[in-house]
PDB file of C-alpha atoms in Angstrom:
ATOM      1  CA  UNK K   1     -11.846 -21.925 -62.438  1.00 52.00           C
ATOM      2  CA  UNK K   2      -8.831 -22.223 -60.210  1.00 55.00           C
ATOM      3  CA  UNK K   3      -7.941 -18.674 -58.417  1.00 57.00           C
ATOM      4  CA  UNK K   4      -4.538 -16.914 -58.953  1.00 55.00           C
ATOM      5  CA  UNK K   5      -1.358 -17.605 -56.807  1.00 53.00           C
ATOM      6  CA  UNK K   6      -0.785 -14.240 -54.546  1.00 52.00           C
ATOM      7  CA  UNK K   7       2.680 -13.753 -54.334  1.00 52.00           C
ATOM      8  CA  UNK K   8       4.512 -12.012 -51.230  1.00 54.00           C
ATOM      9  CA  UNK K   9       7.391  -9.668 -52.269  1.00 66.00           C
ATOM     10  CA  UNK K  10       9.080  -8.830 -49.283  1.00 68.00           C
ATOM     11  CA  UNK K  11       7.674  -5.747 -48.011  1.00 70.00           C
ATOM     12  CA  UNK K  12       4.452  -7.712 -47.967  1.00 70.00           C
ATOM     13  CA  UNK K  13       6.183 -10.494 -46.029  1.00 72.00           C
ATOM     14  CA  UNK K  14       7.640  -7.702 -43.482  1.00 69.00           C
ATOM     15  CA  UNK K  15       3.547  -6.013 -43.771  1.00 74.00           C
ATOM     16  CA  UNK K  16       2.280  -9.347 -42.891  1.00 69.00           C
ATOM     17  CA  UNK K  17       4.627 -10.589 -40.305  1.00 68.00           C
ATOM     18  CA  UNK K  18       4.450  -7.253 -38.251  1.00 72.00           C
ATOM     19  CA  UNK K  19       0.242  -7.728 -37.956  1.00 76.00           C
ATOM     20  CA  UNK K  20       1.038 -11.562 -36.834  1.00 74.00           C
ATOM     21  CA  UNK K  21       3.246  -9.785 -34.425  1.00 69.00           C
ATOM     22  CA  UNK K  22       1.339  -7.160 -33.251  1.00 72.00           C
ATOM     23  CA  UNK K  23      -1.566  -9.697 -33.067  1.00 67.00           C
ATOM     24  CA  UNK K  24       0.387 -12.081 -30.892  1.00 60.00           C
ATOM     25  CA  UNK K  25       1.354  -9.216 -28.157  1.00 54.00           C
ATOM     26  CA  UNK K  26      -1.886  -8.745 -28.066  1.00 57.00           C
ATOM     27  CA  UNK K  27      -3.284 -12.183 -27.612  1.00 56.00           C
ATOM     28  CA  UNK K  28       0.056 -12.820 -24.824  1.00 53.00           C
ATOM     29  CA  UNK K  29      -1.314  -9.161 -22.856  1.00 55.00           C
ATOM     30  CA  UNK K  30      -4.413 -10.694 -22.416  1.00 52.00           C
ATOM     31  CA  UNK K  31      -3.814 -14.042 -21.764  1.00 51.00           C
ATOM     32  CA  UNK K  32      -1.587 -12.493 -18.811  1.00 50.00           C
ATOM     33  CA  UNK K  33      -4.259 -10.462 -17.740  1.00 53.00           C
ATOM     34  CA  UNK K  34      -6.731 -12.728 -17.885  1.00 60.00           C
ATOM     35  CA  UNK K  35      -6.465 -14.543 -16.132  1.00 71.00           C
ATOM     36  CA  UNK K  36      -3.158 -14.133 -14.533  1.00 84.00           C
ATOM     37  CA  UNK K  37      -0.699 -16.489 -13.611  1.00 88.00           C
ATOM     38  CA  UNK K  38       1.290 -14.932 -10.891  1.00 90.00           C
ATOM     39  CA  UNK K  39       0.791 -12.434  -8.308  1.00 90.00           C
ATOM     40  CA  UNK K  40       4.180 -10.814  -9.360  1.00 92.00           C
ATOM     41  CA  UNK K  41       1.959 -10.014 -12.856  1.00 92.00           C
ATOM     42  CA  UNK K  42      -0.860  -9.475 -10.640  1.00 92.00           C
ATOM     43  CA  UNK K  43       0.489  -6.526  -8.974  1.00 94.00           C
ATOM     44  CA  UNK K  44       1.821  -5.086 -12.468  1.00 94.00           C
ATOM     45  CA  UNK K  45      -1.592  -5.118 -13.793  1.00 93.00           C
ATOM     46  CA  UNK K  46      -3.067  -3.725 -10.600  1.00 93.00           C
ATOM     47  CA  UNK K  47      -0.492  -0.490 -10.893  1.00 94.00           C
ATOM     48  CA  UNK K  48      -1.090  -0.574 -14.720  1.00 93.00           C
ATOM     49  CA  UNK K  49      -4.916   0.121 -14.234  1.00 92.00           C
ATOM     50  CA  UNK K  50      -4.551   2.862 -11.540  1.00 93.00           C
ATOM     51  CA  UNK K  51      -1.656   4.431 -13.948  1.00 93.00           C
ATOM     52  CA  UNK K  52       0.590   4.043 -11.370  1.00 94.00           C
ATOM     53  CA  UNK K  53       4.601   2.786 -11.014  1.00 89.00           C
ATOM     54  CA  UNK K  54       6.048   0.090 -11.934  1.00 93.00           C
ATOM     55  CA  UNK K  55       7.236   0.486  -8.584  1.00 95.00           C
ATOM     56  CA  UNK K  56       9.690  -1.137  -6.135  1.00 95.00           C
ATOM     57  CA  UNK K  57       8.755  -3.555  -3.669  1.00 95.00           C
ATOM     58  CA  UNK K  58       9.489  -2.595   0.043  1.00 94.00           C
ATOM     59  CA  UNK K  59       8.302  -5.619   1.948  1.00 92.00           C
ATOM     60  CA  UNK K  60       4.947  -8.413   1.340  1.00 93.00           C
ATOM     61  CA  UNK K  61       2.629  -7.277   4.276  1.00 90.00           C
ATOM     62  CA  UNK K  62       1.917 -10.510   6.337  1.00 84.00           C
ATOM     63  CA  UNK K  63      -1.837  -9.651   7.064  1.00 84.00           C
ATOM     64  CA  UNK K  64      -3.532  -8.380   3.910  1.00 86.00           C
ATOM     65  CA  UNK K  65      -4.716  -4.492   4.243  1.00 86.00           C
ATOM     66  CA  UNK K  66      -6.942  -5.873   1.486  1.00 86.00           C
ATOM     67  CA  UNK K  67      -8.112  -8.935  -0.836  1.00 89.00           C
ATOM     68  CA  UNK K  68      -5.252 -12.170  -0.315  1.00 90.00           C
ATOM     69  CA  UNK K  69      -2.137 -10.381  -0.820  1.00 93.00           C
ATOM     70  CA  UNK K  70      -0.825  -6.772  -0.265  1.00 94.00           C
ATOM     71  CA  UNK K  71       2.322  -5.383  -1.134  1.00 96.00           C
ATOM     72  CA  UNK K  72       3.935  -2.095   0.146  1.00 96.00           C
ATOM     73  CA  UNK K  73       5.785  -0.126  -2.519  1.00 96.00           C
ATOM     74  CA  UNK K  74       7.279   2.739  -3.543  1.00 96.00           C
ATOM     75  CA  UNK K  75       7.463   5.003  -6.970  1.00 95.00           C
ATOM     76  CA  UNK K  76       8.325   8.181  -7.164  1.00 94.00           C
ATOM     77  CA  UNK K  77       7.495  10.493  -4.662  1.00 94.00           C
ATOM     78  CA  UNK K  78       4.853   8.445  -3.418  1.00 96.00           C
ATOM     79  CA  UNK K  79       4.218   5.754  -1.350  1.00 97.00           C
ATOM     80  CA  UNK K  80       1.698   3.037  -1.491  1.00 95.00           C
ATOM     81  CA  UNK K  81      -0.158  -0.248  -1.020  1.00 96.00           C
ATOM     82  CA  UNK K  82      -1.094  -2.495  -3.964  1.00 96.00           C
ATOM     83  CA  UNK K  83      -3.424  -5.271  -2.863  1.00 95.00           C
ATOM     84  CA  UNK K  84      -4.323  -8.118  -5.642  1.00 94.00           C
ATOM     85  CA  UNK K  85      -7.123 -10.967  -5.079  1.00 92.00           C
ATOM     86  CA  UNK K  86      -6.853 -14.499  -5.854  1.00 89.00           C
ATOM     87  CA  UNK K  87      -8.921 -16.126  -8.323  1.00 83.00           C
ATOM     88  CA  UNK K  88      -8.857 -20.104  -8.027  1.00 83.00           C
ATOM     89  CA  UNK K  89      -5.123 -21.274  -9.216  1.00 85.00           C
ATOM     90  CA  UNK K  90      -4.687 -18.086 -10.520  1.00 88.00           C
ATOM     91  CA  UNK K  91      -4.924 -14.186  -9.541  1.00 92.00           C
ATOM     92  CA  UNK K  92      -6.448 -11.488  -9.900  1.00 91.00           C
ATOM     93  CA  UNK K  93      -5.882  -7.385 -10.444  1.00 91.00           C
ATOM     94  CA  UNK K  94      -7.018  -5.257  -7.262  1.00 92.00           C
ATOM     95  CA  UNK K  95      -6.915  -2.294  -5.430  1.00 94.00           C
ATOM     96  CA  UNK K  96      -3.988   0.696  -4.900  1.00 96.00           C
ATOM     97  CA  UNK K  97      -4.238   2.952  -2.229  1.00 95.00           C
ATOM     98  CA  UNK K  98      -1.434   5.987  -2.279  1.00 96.00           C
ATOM     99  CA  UNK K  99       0.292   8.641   0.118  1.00 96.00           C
ATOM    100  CA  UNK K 100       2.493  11.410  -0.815  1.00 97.00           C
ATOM    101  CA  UNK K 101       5.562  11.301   0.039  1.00 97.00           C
ATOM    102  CA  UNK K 102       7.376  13.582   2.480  1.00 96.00           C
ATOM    103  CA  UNK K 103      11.161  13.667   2.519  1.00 94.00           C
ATOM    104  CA  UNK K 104      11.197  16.535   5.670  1.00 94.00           C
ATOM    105  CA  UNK K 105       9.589  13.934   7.731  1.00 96.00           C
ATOM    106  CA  UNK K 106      10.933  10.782   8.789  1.00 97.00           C
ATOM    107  CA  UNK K 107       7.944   8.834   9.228  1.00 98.00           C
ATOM    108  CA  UNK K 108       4.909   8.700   6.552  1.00 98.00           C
ATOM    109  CA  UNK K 109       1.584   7.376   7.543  1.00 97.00           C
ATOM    110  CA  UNK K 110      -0.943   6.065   4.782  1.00 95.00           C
ATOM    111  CA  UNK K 111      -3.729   7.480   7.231  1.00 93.00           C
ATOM    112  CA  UNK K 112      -3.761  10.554   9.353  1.00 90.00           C
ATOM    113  CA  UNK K 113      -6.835   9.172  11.554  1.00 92.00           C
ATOM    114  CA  UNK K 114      -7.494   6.332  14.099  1.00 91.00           C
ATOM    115  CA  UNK K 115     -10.956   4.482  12.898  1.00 85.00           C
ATOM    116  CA  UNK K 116     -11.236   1.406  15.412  1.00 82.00           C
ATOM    117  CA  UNK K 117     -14.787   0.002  14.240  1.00 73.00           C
ATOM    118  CA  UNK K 118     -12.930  -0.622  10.870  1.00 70.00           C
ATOM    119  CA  UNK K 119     -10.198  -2.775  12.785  1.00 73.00           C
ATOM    120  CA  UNK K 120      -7.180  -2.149  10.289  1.00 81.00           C
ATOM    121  CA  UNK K 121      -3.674  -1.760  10.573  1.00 89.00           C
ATOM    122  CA  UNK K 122      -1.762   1.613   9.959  1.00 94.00           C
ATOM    123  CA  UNK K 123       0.956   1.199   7.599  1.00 95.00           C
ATOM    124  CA  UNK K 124       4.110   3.555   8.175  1.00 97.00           C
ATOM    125  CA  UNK K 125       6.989   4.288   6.112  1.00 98.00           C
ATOM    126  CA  UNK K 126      10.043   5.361   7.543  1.00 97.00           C
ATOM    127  CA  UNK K 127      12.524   7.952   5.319  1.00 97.00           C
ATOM    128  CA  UNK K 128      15.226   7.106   7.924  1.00 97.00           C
ATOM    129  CA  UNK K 129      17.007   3.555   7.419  1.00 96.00           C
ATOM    130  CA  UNK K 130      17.919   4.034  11.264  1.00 97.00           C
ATOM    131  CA  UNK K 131      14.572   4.062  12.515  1.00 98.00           C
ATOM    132  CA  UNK K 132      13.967   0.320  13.820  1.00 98.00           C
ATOM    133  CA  UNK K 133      10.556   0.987  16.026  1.00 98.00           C
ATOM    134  CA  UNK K 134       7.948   2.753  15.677  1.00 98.00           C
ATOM    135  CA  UNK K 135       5.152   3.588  18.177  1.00 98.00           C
ATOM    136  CA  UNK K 136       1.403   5.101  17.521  1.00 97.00           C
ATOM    137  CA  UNK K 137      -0.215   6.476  20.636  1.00 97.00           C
ATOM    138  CA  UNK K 138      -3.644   8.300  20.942  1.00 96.00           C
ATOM    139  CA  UNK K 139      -5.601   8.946  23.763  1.00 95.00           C
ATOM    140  CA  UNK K 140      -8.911   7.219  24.797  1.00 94.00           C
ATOM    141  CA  UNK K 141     -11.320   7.523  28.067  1.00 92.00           C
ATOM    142  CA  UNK K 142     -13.726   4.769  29.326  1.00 90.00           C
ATOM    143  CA  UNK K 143     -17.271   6.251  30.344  1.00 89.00           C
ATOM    144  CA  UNK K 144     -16.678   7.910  34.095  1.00 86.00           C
ATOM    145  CA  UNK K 145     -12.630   7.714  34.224  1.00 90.00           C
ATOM    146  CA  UNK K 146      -9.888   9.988  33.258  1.00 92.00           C
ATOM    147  CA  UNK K 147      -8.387   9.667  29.298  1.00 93.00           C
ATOM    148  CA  UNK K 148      -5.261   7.313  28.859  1.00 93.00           C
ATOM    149  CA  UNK K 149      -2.903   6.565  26.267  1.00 95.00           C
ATOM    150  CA  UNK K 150      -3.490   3.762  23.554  1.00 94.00           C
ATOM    151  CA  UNK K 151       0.088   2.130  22.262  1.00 95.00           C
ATOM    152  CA  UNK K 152       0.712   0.094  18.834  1.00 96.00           C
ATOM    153  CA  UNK K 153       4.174  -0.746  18.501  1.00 97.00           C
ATOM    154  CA  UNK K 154       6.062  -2.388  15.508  1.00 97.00           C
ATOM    155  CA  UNK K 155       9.663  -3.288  14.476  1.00 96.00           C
ATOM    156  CA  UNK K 156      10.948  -3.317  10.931  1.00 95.00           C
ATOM    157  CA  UNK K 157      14.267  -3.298   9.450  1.00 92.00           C
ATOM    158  CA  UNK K 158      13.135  -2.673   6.153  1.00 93.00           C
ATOM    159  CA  UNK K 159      11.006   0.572   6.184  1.00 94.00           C
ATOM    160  CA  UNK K 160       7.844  -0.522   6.504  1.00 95.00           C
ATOM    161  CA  UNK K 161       5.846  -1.199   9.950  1.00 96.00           C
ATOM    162  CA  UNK K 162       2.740  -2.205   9.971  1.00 95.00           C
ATOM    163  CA  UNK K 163       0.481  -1.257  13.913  1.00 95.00           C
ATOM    164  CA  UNK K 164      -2.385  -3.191  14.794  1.00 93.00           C
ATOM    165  CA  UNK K 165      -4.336  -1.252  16.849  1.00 91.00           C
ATOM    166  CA  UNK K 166      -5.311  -2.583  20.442  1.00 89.00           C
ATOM    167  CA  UNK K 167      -9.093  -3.247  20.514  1.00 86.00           C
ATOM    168  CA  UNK K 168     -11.224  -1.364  23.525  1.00 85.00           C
ATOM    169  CA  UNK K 169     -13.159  -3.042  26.200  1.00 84.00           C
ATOM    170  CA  UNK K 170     -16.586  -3.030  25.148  1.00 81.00           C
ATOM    171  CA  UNK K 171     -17.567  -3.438  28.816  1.00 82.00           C
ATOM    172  CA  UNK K 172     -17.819   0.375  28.690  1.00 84.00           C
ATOM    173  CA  UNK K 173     -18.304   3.138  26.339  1.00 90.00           C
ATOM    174  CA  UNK K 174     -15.203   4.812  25.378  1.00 90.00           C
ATOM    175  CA  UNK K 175     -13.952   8.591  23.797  1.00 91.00           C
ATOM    176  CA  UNK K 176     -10.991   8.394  22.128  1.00 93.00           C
ATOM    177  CA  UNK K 177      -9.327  10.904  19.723  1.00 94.00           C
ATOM    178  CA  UNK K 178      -8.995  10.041  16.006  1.00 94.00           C
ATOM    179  CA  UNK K 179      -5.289  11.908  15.550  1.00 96.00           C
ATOM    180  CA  UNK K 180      -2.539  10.292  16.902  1.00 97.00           C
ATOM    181  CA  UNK K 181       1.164  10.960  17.098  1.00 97.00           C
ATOM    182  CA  UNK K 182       4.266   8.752  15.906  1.00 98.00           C
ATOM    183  CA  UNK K 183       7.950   8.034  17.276  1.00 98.00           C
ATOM    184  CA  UNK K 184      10.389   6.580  16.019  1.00 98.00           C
ATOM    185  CA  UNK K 185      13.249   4.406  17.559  1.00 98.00           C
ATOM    186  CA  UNK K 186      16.890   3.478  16.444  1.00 97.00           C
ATOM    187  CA  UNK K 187      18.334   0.193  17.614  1.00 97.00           C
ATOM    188  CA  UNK K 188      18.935   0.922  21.022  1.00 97.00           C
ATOM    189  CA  UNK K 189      15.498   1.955  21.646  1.00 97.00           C
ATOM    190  CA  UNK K 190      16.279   5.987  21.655  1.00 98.00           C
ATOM    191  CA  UNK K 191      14.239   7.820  20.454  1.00 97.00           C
ATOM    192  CA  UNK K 192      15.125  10.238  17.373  1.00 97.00           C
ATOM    193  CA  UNK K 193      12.255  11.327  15.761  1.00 98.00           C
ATOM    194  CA  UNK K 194       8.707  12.071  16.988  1.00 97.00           C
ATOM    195  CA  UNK K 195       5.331  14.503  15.920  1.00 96.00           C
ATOM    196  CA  UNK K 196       3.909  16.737  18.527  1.00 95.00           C
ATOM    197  CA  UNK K 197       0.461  16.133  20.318  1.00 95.00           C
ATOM    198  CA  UNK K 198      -2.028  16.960  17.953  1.00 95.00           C
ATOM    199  CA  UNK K 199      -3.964  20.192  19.683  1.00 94.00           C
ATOM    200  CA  UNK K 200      -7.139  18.599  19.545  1.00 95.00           C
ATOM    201  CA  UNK K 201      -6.066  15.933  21.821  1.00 95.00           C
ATOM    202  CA  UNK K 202      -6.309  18.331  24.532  1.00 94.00           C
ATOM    203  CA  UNK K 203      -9.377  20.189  23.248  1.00 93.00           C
ATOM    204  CA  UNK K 204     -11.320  17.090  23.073  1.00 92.00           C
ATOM    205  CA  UNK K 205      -9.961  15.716  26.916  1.00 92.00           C
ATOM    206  CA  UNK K 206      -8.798  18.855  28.697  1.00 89.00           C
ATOM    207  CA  UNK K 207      -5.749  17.722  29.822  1.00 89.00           C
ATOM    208  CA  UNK K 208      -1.979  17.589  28.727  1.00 89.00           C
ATOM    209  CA  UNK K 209      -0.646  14.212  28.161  1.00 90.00           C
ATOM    210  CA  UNK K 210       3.103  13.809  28.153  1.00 85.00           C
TER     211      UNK K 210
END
């Protein structure tokens, strides 16, 4: 017994073309996703899962903060760092990390604190397209000797500098203050914006430090 022809009028035809269609967006998301071709996409899906941007790019970080790639960005009133990992020819979604903007201050850390056994950058973002240098200083005392200051310095014309922070001796135990202030530096090396000395700096050490 042969079975009956079906016959599409055409609001099946537009029924059954819009589930092929929704079916193949579908299919194309994941395929994207997983895994994912570029780290352009890579980053996208990265913000997607931490329901964050699509944000602009400020600059491609040249040493990782995390994974093989990190990109500082910008959405909204915050600023951040996306970080995606590579997965054989392709990549991979990562991590975000976030700091709130604030347009009263010129400079905007993603940290407030110094951690040195951790051995990471800082990343600052500068609210002032004049600002060309920035400087991070915080004091530190070897066992036995009066506190000094510890300097990381960076130059960036495009808002975003990243510090590497000097490694200590390890000769000698050292004290050194988590909180740090910032400058910043226009062209000509003046400086036009800077934070105060945190107060703990001379709680912790005693002294003033100028």
């Amino acid at each position: 017994m042969s079975r009956p022809n079906i016959y599409f009028n055409r609001r099946r035809r537009f029924l059954r073309d819009s589930l092929i269609l929704l079916f193949s967006l579908l299919l194309l998301y994941i395929c994207l996703d997983f895994p994912i071709p570029t780290a352009g996409l890579a980053r996208r899906a990265t913000e997607r899962r931490a329901f964050f941007g699509p944000s602009q790019v400020l600059c491609t970080l040249e040493e990782p903060i995390a994974y093989e790639r990190s990109y500082a960005v910008r959405w909204r009133d915050w600023y951040g760092v996306v970080s995606i990992r590579r997965s054989g020819l392709f990549w991979d979604a990562g991590g975000v990390e976030v700091v709130e903007n604030d347009p009263a201050q010129a400079l905007i850390p993603m940290t407030d604190q110094v951690i040195l056994r951790y051995e990471e950058p800082i990343l600052v973002f500068s609210n002032d397209p004049n600002i060309v240098r920035v400087a991070l200083e915080f004091p530190a005392a070897p066992e036995g000797e009066p506190p000094r200051l510890i300097s990381a310095v960076a130059w960036s014309d495009n808002g975003c500098f990243v510090l590497d922070i000097p490694e200590l001796p390890t000769d000698t135990a050292w004290t050194y203050s988590r909180d740090f202030r910032l400058s910043g530096y226009d062209a000509s090396v003046n400086r036009i914006w800077f934070t105060e000395n945190p107060d703990s700096w001379v709680e912790q050490f005693g002294v003033e430090f100028a």
